[in-house]
mmCIF file of C-alpha atoms in Angstrom:
data_model
loop_
_atom_site.group_PDB
_atom_site.id
_atom_site.type_symbol
_atom_site.label_atom_id
_atom_site.label_comp_id
_atom_site.label_asym_id
_atom_site.label_seq_id
_atom_site.Cartn_x
_atom_site.Cartn_y
_atom_site.Cartn_z
ATOM 1 C CA MET A 561 -3.440 25.706 5.404
ATOM 2 C CA LYS A 562 -4.535 27.150 2.056
ATOM 3 C CA ASN A 563 -1.017 26.861 0.630
ATOM 4 C CA TYR A 564 -0.713 23.319 1.974
ATOM 5 C CA LEU A 565 -3.963 22.257 0.292
ATOM 6 C CA LYS A 566 -2.840 23.858 -2.970
ATOM 7 C CA LEU A 567 0.405 21.894 -2.794
ATOM 8 C CA VAL A 568 -1.485 18.649 -2.128
ATOM 9 C CA SER A 569 -3.753 19.325 -5.104
ATOM 10 C CA PHE A 570 -0.709 20.136 -7.228
ATOM 11 C CA GLU A 571 1.060 16.891 -6.255
ATOM 12 C CA LEU A 572 -2.050 14.827 -6.999
ATOM 13 C CA SER A 573 -2.556 16.478 -10.370
ATOM 14 C CA ARG A 574 0.995 15.578 -11.426
ATOM 15 C CA PHE A 575 0.345 11.854 -10.998
ATOM 16 C CA ILE A 576 -3.357 11.675 -11.815
ATOM 17 C CA ASN A 577 -2.990 10.255 -15.358
ATOM 18 C CA ILE A 578 -0.744 7.383 -14.218
ATOM 19 C CA TYR A 579 -2.941 6.874 -11.162
ATOM 20 C CA ILE A 580 -6.095 6.516 -13.278
ATOM 21 C CA ALA A 581 -4.201 4.144 -15.582
ATOM 22 C CA LEU A 582 -3.321 1.949 -12.573
ATOM 23 C CA ILE A 583 -6.974 1.781 -11.550
ATOM 24 C CA VAL A 584 -8.133 0.987 -15.097
ATOM 25 C CA VAL A 585 -5.482 -1.737 -15.573
ATOM 26 C CA THR A 586 -6.387 -3.272 -12.201
ATOM 27 C CA ALA A 587 -10.102 -3.338 -13.037
ATOM 28 C CA ILE A 588 -9.584 -4.761 -16.541
ATOM 29 C CA SER A 589 -7.175 -7.446 -15.317
ATOM 30 C CA GLN A 590 -9.374 -8.561 -12.433
ATOM 31 C CA PHE A 591 -12.616 -8.623 -14.446
ATOM 32 C CA THR A 592 -10.806 -10.540 -17.198
ATOM 33 C CA GLY A 593 -9.581 -13.050 -14.616
ATOM 34 C CA VAL A 594 -13.092 -13.473 -13.228
ATOM 35 C CA PHE A 595 -14.515 -14.072 -16.723
ATOM 36 C CA LEU A 596 -11.819 -16.531 -17.821
ATOM 37 C CA GLN A 597 -11.713 -18.554 -14.612
ATOM 38 C CA SER A 598 -15.480 -18.889 -14.297
ATOM 39 C CA ARG A 599 -15.856 -19.903 -17.955
ATOM 40 C CA ASN A 600 -12.961 -22.369 -17.812
ATOM 41 C CA TYR A 601 -14.287 -23.893 -14.595
ATOM 42 C CA THR A 602 -17.794 -24.347 -16.010
ATOM 43 C CA THR A 603 -16.368 -25.986 -19.131
ATOM 44 C CA THR A 604 -14.111 -28.271 -17.108
ATOM 45 C CA VAL A 605 -16.937 -29.391 -14.805
ATOM 46 C CA ASN A 606 -19.300 -30.168 -17.679
ATOM 47 C CA GLN A 607 -16.634 -32.107 -19.575
ATOM 48 C CA THR A 608 -15.684 -34.098 -16.486
ATOM 49 C CA LEU A 609 -19.306 -34.949 -15.698
ATOM 50 C CA GLN A 610 -19.798 -36.241 -19.237
ATOM 51 C CA GLN A 611 -16.503 -38.108 -19.616
ATOM 52 C CA GLU A 612 -16.410 -39.702 -16.159
ATOM 53 C CA SER A 613 -20.162 -40.215 -15.859
ATOM 54 C CA PHE A 614 -20.044 -38.444 -12.483
ATOM 55 C CA SER A 615 -22.995 -37.051 -10.673
ATOM 56 C CA LEU A 616 -22.561 -33.524 -9.379
ATOM 57 C CA ASN A 617 -22.105 -34.818 -5.820
ATOM 58 C CA ASP A 618 -19.451 -37.265 -7.023
ATOM 59 C CA TYR A 619 -17.610 -34.437 -8.756
ATOM 60 C CA PHE A 620 -17.355 -32.340 -5.608
ATOM 61 C CA VAL A 621 -16.148 -35.358 -3.641
ATOM 62 C CA ASN A 622 -13.205 -35.706 -6.030
ATOM 63 C CA TYR A 623 -12.598 -32.077 -7.014
ATOM 64 C CA PRO A 624 -12.672 -28.863 -4.986
ATOM 65 C CA PRO A 625 -15.313 -26.262 -5.837
ATOM 66 C CA LEU A 626 -14.380 -22.913 -7.324
ATOM 67 C CA THR A 627 -15.283 -19.911 -5.182
ATOM 68 C CA PHE A 628 -14.475 -16.251 -5.594
ATOM 69 C CA ILE A 629 -11.842 -16.671 -2.863
ATOM 70 C CA THR A 630 -9.923 -18.905 -5.285
ATOM 71 C CA VAL A 631 -10.200 -16.207 -7.948
ATOM 72 C CA THR A 632 -8.548 -13.672 -5.616
ATOM 73 C CA THR A 633 -5.394 -15.829 -5.491
ATOM 74 C CA SER A 634 -4.907 -15.829 -9.270
ATOM 75 C CA GLY A 635 -2.320 -13.790 -11.097
ATOM 76 C CA TRP A 636 -5.076 -11.842 -12.865
ATOM 77 C CA PHE A 637 -6.160 -10.543 -9.469
ATOM 78 C CA ILE A 638 -2.910 -10.260 -7.488
ATOM 79 C CA ILE A 639 -0.420 -8.981 -10.084
ATOM 80 C CA PRO A 640 -2.140 -5.603 -10.730
ATOM 81 C CA ILE A 641 -2.369 -5.018 -6.955
ATOM 82 C CA VAL A 642 1.345 -5.754 -6.548
ATOM 83 C CA PHE A 643 2.158 -3.628 -9.596
ATOM 84 C CA SER A 644 0.144 -0.679 -8.233
ATOM 85 C CA ALA A 645 1.847 -1.002 -4.835
ATOM 86 C CA ALA A 646 5.272 -1.090 -6.523
ATOM 87 C CA ALA A 647 4.351 1.966 -8.602
ATOM 88 C CA LEU A 648 3.472 3.935 -5.455
ATOM 89 C CA VAL A 649 6.693 2.822 -3.735
ATOM 90 C CA PHE A 650 8.655 4.044 -6.766
ATOM 91 C CA TYR A 651 6.670 7.275 -6.795
ATOM 92 C CA SER A 652 7.577 7.826 -3.127
ATOM 93 C CA PHE A 653 11.134 8.382 -4.393
ATOM 94 C CA PHE A 654 10.192 10.003 -7.659
ATOM 95 C CA ILE A 655 7.931 12.591 -5.978
ATOM 96 C CA TRP A 656 11.087 14.225 -4.577
ATOM 97 C CA TYR A 657 13.760 13.527 -7.172
ATOM 98 C CA ARG A 658 11.815 14.717 -10.215
ATOM 99 C CA ASP A 659 11.798 18.222 -8.705
ATOM 100 C CA TRP A 660 15.604 18.302 -8.656
ATOM 101 C CA PHE A 661 16.328 16.971 -12.121
ATOM 102 C CA GLY A 662 15.798 18.663 -15.424
ATOM 103 C CA LYS A 663 17.124 21.742 -17.161
ATOM 104 C CA ASN A 664 15.475 24.058 -14.649
ATOM 105 C CA ALA A 665 15.208 22.297 -11.285
ATOM 106 C CA PHE A 666 11.605 22.777 -10.213
ATOM 107 C CA ILE A 667 12.465 22.306 -6.530
ATOM 108 C CA TYR A 668 13.906 25.830 -6.394
ATOM 109 C CA ARG A 669 10.585 27.305 -7.470
ATOM 110 C CA LEU A 670 8.825 25.252 -4.793
ATOM 111 C CA LEU A 671 11.289 26.320 -2.106
ATOM 112 C CA MET A 672 10.726 29.984 -3.001
ATOM 113 C CA LEU A 673 6.976 29.787 -2.525
ATOM 114 C CA PRO A 674 5.638 32.056 0.266
ATOM 115 C CA THR A 675 4.884 29.146 2.596
ATOM 116 C CA ASN A 676 6.665 27.154 5.272
ATOM 117 C CA ARG A 677 8.965 24.654 3.572
ATOM 118 C CA ILE A 678 7.727 21.807 5.766
ATOM 119 C CA ASN A 679 4.458 22.104 3.839
ATOM 120 C CA LEU A 680 6.320 20.575 0.877
ATOM 121 C CA PHE A 681 7.072 17.557 3.046
ATOM 122 C CA PHE A 682 3.501 17.210 4.315
ATOM 123 C CA SER A 683 1.931 17.795 0.893
ATOM 124 C CA LYS A 684 3.976 15.010 -0.703
ATOM 125 C CA LEU A 685 3.278 12.735 2.270
ATOM 126 C CA THR A 686 -0.450 13.462 2.092
ATOM 127 C CA ALA A 687 -0.539 12.900 -1.670
ATOM 128 C CA ILE A 688 1.021 9.432 -1.339
ATOM 129 C CA LEU A 689 -1.292 8.552 1.565
ATOM 130 C CA LEU A 690 -4.409 9.661 -0.340
ATOM 131 C CA MET A 691 -3.365 7.656 -3.381
ATOM 132 C CA VAL A 692 -2.816 4.526 -1.283
ATOM 133 C CA LEU A 693 -6.193 4.882 0.423
ATOM 134 C CA GLY A 694 -7.788 5.645 -2.946
ATOM 135 C CA LEU A 695 -6.489 2.390 -4.441
ATOM 136 C CA VAL A 696 -7.642 0.456 -1.364
ATOM 137 C CA ALA A 697 -11.108 2.033 -1.582
ATOM 138 C CA THR A 698 -11.278 1.279 -5.315
ATOM 139 C CA GLN A 699 -10.432 -2.363 -4.672
ATOM 140 C CA LEU A 700 -13.130 -2.529 -2.011
ATOM 141 C CA ILE A 701 -15.638 -1.248 -4.587
ATOM 142 C CA LEU A 702 -14.440 -3.688 -7.250
ATOM 143 C CA ILE A 703 -14.734 -6.838 -5.115
ATOM 144 C CA PRO A 704 -18.568 -6.951 -4.835
ATOM 145 C CA LEU A 705 -18.884 -6.043 -8.535
ATOM 146 C CA GLU A 706 -16.469 -8.796 -9.547
ATOM 147 C CA SER A 707 -18.161 -11.252 -7.194
ATOM 148 C CA ALA A 708 -21.549 -10.428 -8.739
ATOM 149 C CA LEU A 709 -20.140 -11.042 -12.237
ATOM 150 C CA PHE A 710 -18.595 -14.300 -11.054
ATOM 151 C CA ASN A 711 -21.945 -15.517 -9.716
ATOM 152 C CA GLN A 712 -23.715 -14.479 -12.909
ATOM 153 C CA LEU A 713 -21.304 -16.429 -15.097
ATOM 154 C CA LEU A 714 -21.587 -19.647 -13.076
ATOM 155 C CA PRO A 715 -24.692 -21.825 -13.368
ATOM 156 C CA ASP A 716 -26.840 -22.242 -10.255
ATOM 157 C CA TYR A 717 -25.518 -25.709 -9.430
ATOM 158 C CA LEU A 718 -21.919 -24.408 -9.251
ATOM 159 C CA ARG A 719 -22.605 -21.155 -7.479
ATOM 160 C CA TYR A 720 -21.361 -20.322 -3.962
ATOM 161 C CA ASN A 721 -22.580 -16.894 -2.920
ATOM 162 C CA LEU A 722 -20.133 -15.259 -0.529
ATOM 163 C CA SER A 723 -20.344 -11.875 1.154
ATOM 164 C CA THR A 724 -17.622 -9.295 0.616
ATOM 165 C CA GLN A 725 -16.607 -9.629 4.265
ATOM 166 C CA THR A 726 -16.195 -13.401 3.894
ATOM 167 C CA ILE A 727 -14.153 -12.980 0.705
ATOM 168 C CA VAL A 728 -11.831 -10.427 2.307
ATOM 169 C CA SER A 729 -11.368 -12.270 5.602
ATOM 170 C CA SER A 730 -10.745 -15.615 3.847
ATOM 171 C CA SER A 731 -8.164 -14.252 1.408
ATOM 172 C CA GLU A 732 -4.580 -14.137 2.632
ATOM 173 C CA TYR A 733 -3.793 -11.210 0.359
ATOM 174 C CA LEU A 734 -6.946 -9.125 0.760
ATOM 175 C CA SER A 735 -6.868 -9.430 4.549
ATOM 176 C CA ILE A 736 -3.609 -7.442 4.452
ATOM 177 C CA LEU A 737 -5.262 -4.630 2.494
ATOM 178 C CA PHE A 738 -8.450 -4.770 4.563
ATOM 179 C CA PRO A 739 -7.700 -5.664 8.209
ATOM 180 C CA ASP A 740 -10.639 -7.138 10.121
ATOM 181 C CA SER A 741 -10.665 -4.424 12.796
ATOM 182 C CA PHE A 742 -10.133 -0.677 12.963
ATOM 183 C CA ILE A 743 -7.178 -1.150 15.330
ATOM 184 C CA GLN A 744 -5.497 -3.497 12.853
ATOM 185 C CA PHE A 745 -6.194 -0.971 10.094
ATOM 186 C CA LEU A 746 -4.440 1.751 12.103
ATOM 187 C CA ILE A 747 -1.510 -0.563 12.819
ATOM 188 C CA HIS A 748 -1.039 -1.628 9.178
ATOM 189 C CA TYR A 749 -1.387 1.793 7.593
ATOM 190 C CA GLY A 750 0.174 3.639 10.521
ATOM 191 C CA LEU A 751 3.293 1.510 10.095
ATOM 192 C CA GLY A 752 3.269 2.262 6.381
ATOM 193 C CA LEU A 753 2.980 5.984 7.131
ATOM 194 C CA LEU A 754 5.916 5.742 9.549
ATOM 195 C CA VAL A 755 8.052 4.038 6.882
ATOM 196 C CA LEU A 756 7.108 6.773 4.406
ATOM 197 C CA ILE A 757 8.050 9.564 6.848
ATOM 198 C CA VAL A 758 11.441 7.950 7.531
ATOM 199 C CA LEU A 759 11.983 7.386 3.795
ATOM 200 C CA PHE A 760 11.317 11.072 3.042
ATOM 201 C CA THR A 761 13.814 12.059 5.739
ATOM 202 C CA ILE A 762 16.441 9.731 4.250
ATOM 203 C CA ILE A 763 15.875 11.296 0.820
ATOM 204 C CA LEU A 764 16.318 14.789 2.304
ATOM 205 C CA PHE A 765 19.578 13.659 3.940
ATOM 206 C CA GLU A 766 20.831 12.566 0.523
ATOM 207 C CA ARG A 767 19.647 15.794 -1.144
ATOM 208 C CA SER A 768 21.303 17.896 1.581
ATOM 209 C CA PHE A 769 24.694 16.174 1.810
ATOM 210 C CA HIS A 770 24.814 14.078 -1.410
ATOM 211 C CA LEU A 771 27.341 11.223 -0.961
ATOM 212 C CA LYS A 772 27.668 11.854 2.761
ATOM 213 C CA GLY A 773 23.910 12.108 2.914
ATOM 214 C CA ILE A 774 23.575 8.517 1.680
ATOM 215 C CA VAL A 775 25.591 7.413 4.705
ATOM 216 C CA PHE A 776 23.691 9.697 7.090
ATOM 217 C CA GLY A 777 20.372 8.582 5.652
ATOM 218 C CA GLY A 778 21.343 4.916 5.839
ATOM 219 C CA LEU A 779 22.383 5.285 9.472
ATOM 220 C CA PHE A 780 19.167 7.161 10.246
ATOM 221 C CA GLY A 781 17.032 4.466 8.611
ATOM 222 C CA ALA A 782 18.937 1.650 10.323
ATOM 223 C CA GLY A 783 18.676 3.436 13.669
ATOM 224 C CA THR A 784 14.904 3.836 13.434
ATOM 225 C CA PHE A 785 14.523 0.197 12.354
ATOM 226 C CA ILE A 786 16.566 -1.068 15.305
ATOM 227 C CA LEU A 787 14.701 1.228 17.688
ATOM 228 C CA MET A 788 11.344 -0.145 16.527
ATOM 229 C CA LEU A 789 12.618 -3.700 16.998
ATOM 230 C CA SER A 790 14.277 -3.009 20.359
ATOM 231 C CA PRO A 791 11.303 -4.180 22.510
ATOM 232 C CA PHE A 792 11.326 -7.556 20.759
ATOM 233 C CA ILE A 793 15.136 -7.803 20.947
ATOM 234 C CA ILE A 794 15.096 -7.044 24.677
ATOM 235 C CA GLN A 795 12.235 -9.464 25.230
ATOM 236 C CA THR A 796 14.076 -12.340 23.539
ATOM 237 C CA LYS A 797 17.057 -11.685 25.819
ATOM 238 C CA LEU A 798 14.946 -11.647 28.979
ATOM 239 C CA SER A 799 11.924 -13.870 28.425
ATOM 240 C CA PRO A 800 9.513 -14.468 25.487
ATOM 241 C CA HIS A 801 6.594 -13.616 27.801
ATOM 242 C CA TYR A 802 8.228 -10.738 29.673
ATOM 243 C CA LEU A 803 5.682 -8.257 28.303
ATOM 244 C CA TYR A 804 1.970 -8.680 27.642
ATOM 245 C CA PRO A 805 0.803 -8.098 24.022
ATOM 246 C CA ILE A 806 -0.936 -4.867 25.050
ATOM 247 C CA GLU A 807 2.304 -3.651 26.637
ATOM 248 C CA ASN A 808 4.220 -4.461 23.443
ATOM 249 C CA PHE A 809 1.616 -2.577 21.431
ATOM 250 C CA ALA A 810 1.799 0.464 23.734
ATOM 251 C CA ILE A 811 5.604 0.566 23.539
ATOM 252 C CA GLU A 812 5.623 0.192 19.746
ATOM 253 C CA LEU A 813 2.971 2.900 19.429
ATOM 254 C CA PHE A 814 5.017 5.247 21.611
ATOM 255 C CA LEU A 815 8.215 4.530 19.647
ATOM 256 C CA GLY A 816 6.396 5.020 16.344
ATOM 257 C CA ILE A 817 5.082 8.425 17.454
ATOM 258 C CA VAL A 818 8.514 9.488 18.756
ATOM 259 C CA ILE A 819 10.256 8.395 15.544
ATOM 260 C CA SER A 820 7.642 10.155 13.399
ATOM 261 C CA ILE A 821 7.964 13.426 15.310
ATOM 262 C CA PHE A 822 11.771 13.253 15.287
ATOM 263 C CA SER A 823 11.873 12.446 11.558
ATOM 264 C CA ILE A 824 9.577 15.367 10.764
ATOM 265 C CA TRP A 825 11.735 17.677 12.911
ATOM 266 C CA VAL A 826 14.908 16.486 11.122
ATOM 267 C CA SER A 827 13.195 17.013 7.756
ATOM 268 C CA TYR A 828 12.129 20.515 8.855
ATOM 269 C CA TYR A 829 15.716 21.297 9.812
ATOM 270 C CA LEU A 830 17.140 19.963 6.542
ATOM 271 C CA LEU A 831 14.619 21.821 4.396
ATOM 272 C CA ASN A 832 15.224 25.136 6.156
ATOM 273 C CA LYS A 833 18.942 24.987 6.979
ATOM 274 C CA LYS A 834 20.678 22.620 4.579
ATOM 275 C CA ILE A 835 18.773 22.880 1.297
ATOM 276 C CA THR A 836 19.354 26.321 -0.146
ATOM 277 C CA VAL A 837 18.101 28.080 -3.275
#
């Protein structure tokens, strides 16, 4: 356990500077978007009221109000989230391949450490998972701060105070990051963890067998994908209502656990039998 924790700490330390940069860029972009949109909206409303001789009630009859939910759909808000997600997807590959490339392949030093090689797999998996959850937690902290700034910048007659829960549940994008129930949270992030486990196994296939490994890894990935979809494929052949939703969930959960365990076992085998120092 001690060696595993050291490896996790080591993996996190290697990405920490880029990780902090992602958080800073996200915060700056979103706060900038809040400032610009609130200011522009206030200016637009005041100009329209003066030019059209509207009352405030008349304005809202003809034009929609601006709420923080609208702000969360802007590019200032969404693009840094998408960019951070893409960076972590890229790092899911890079976290393995960087150890192989270079004048002195660092992977050989890692493989010679006095610890079970599967700890390398779990440490990299844990590092990615912690970084994902860290970004999600950071966004959850930023939302009420950004909402408070938004309300401060708008005059009282244009202000719509919304709770963080209302903002998250009403936003198509944020509701993906923050599911409205613990079960949905486990489903969303459990599925992401499953994809990450399978992806690591595919990478180890490629590292073990090179060109052949690309084929083996592709077949492995396709097989797991088809297996996860098999209940829905069978159901469409038999009847759309052949299984209850809870039965579908139970089957998918069972298949996800089986695939995860099998992928980890395959990765264990490849690390110990096929990748040599």
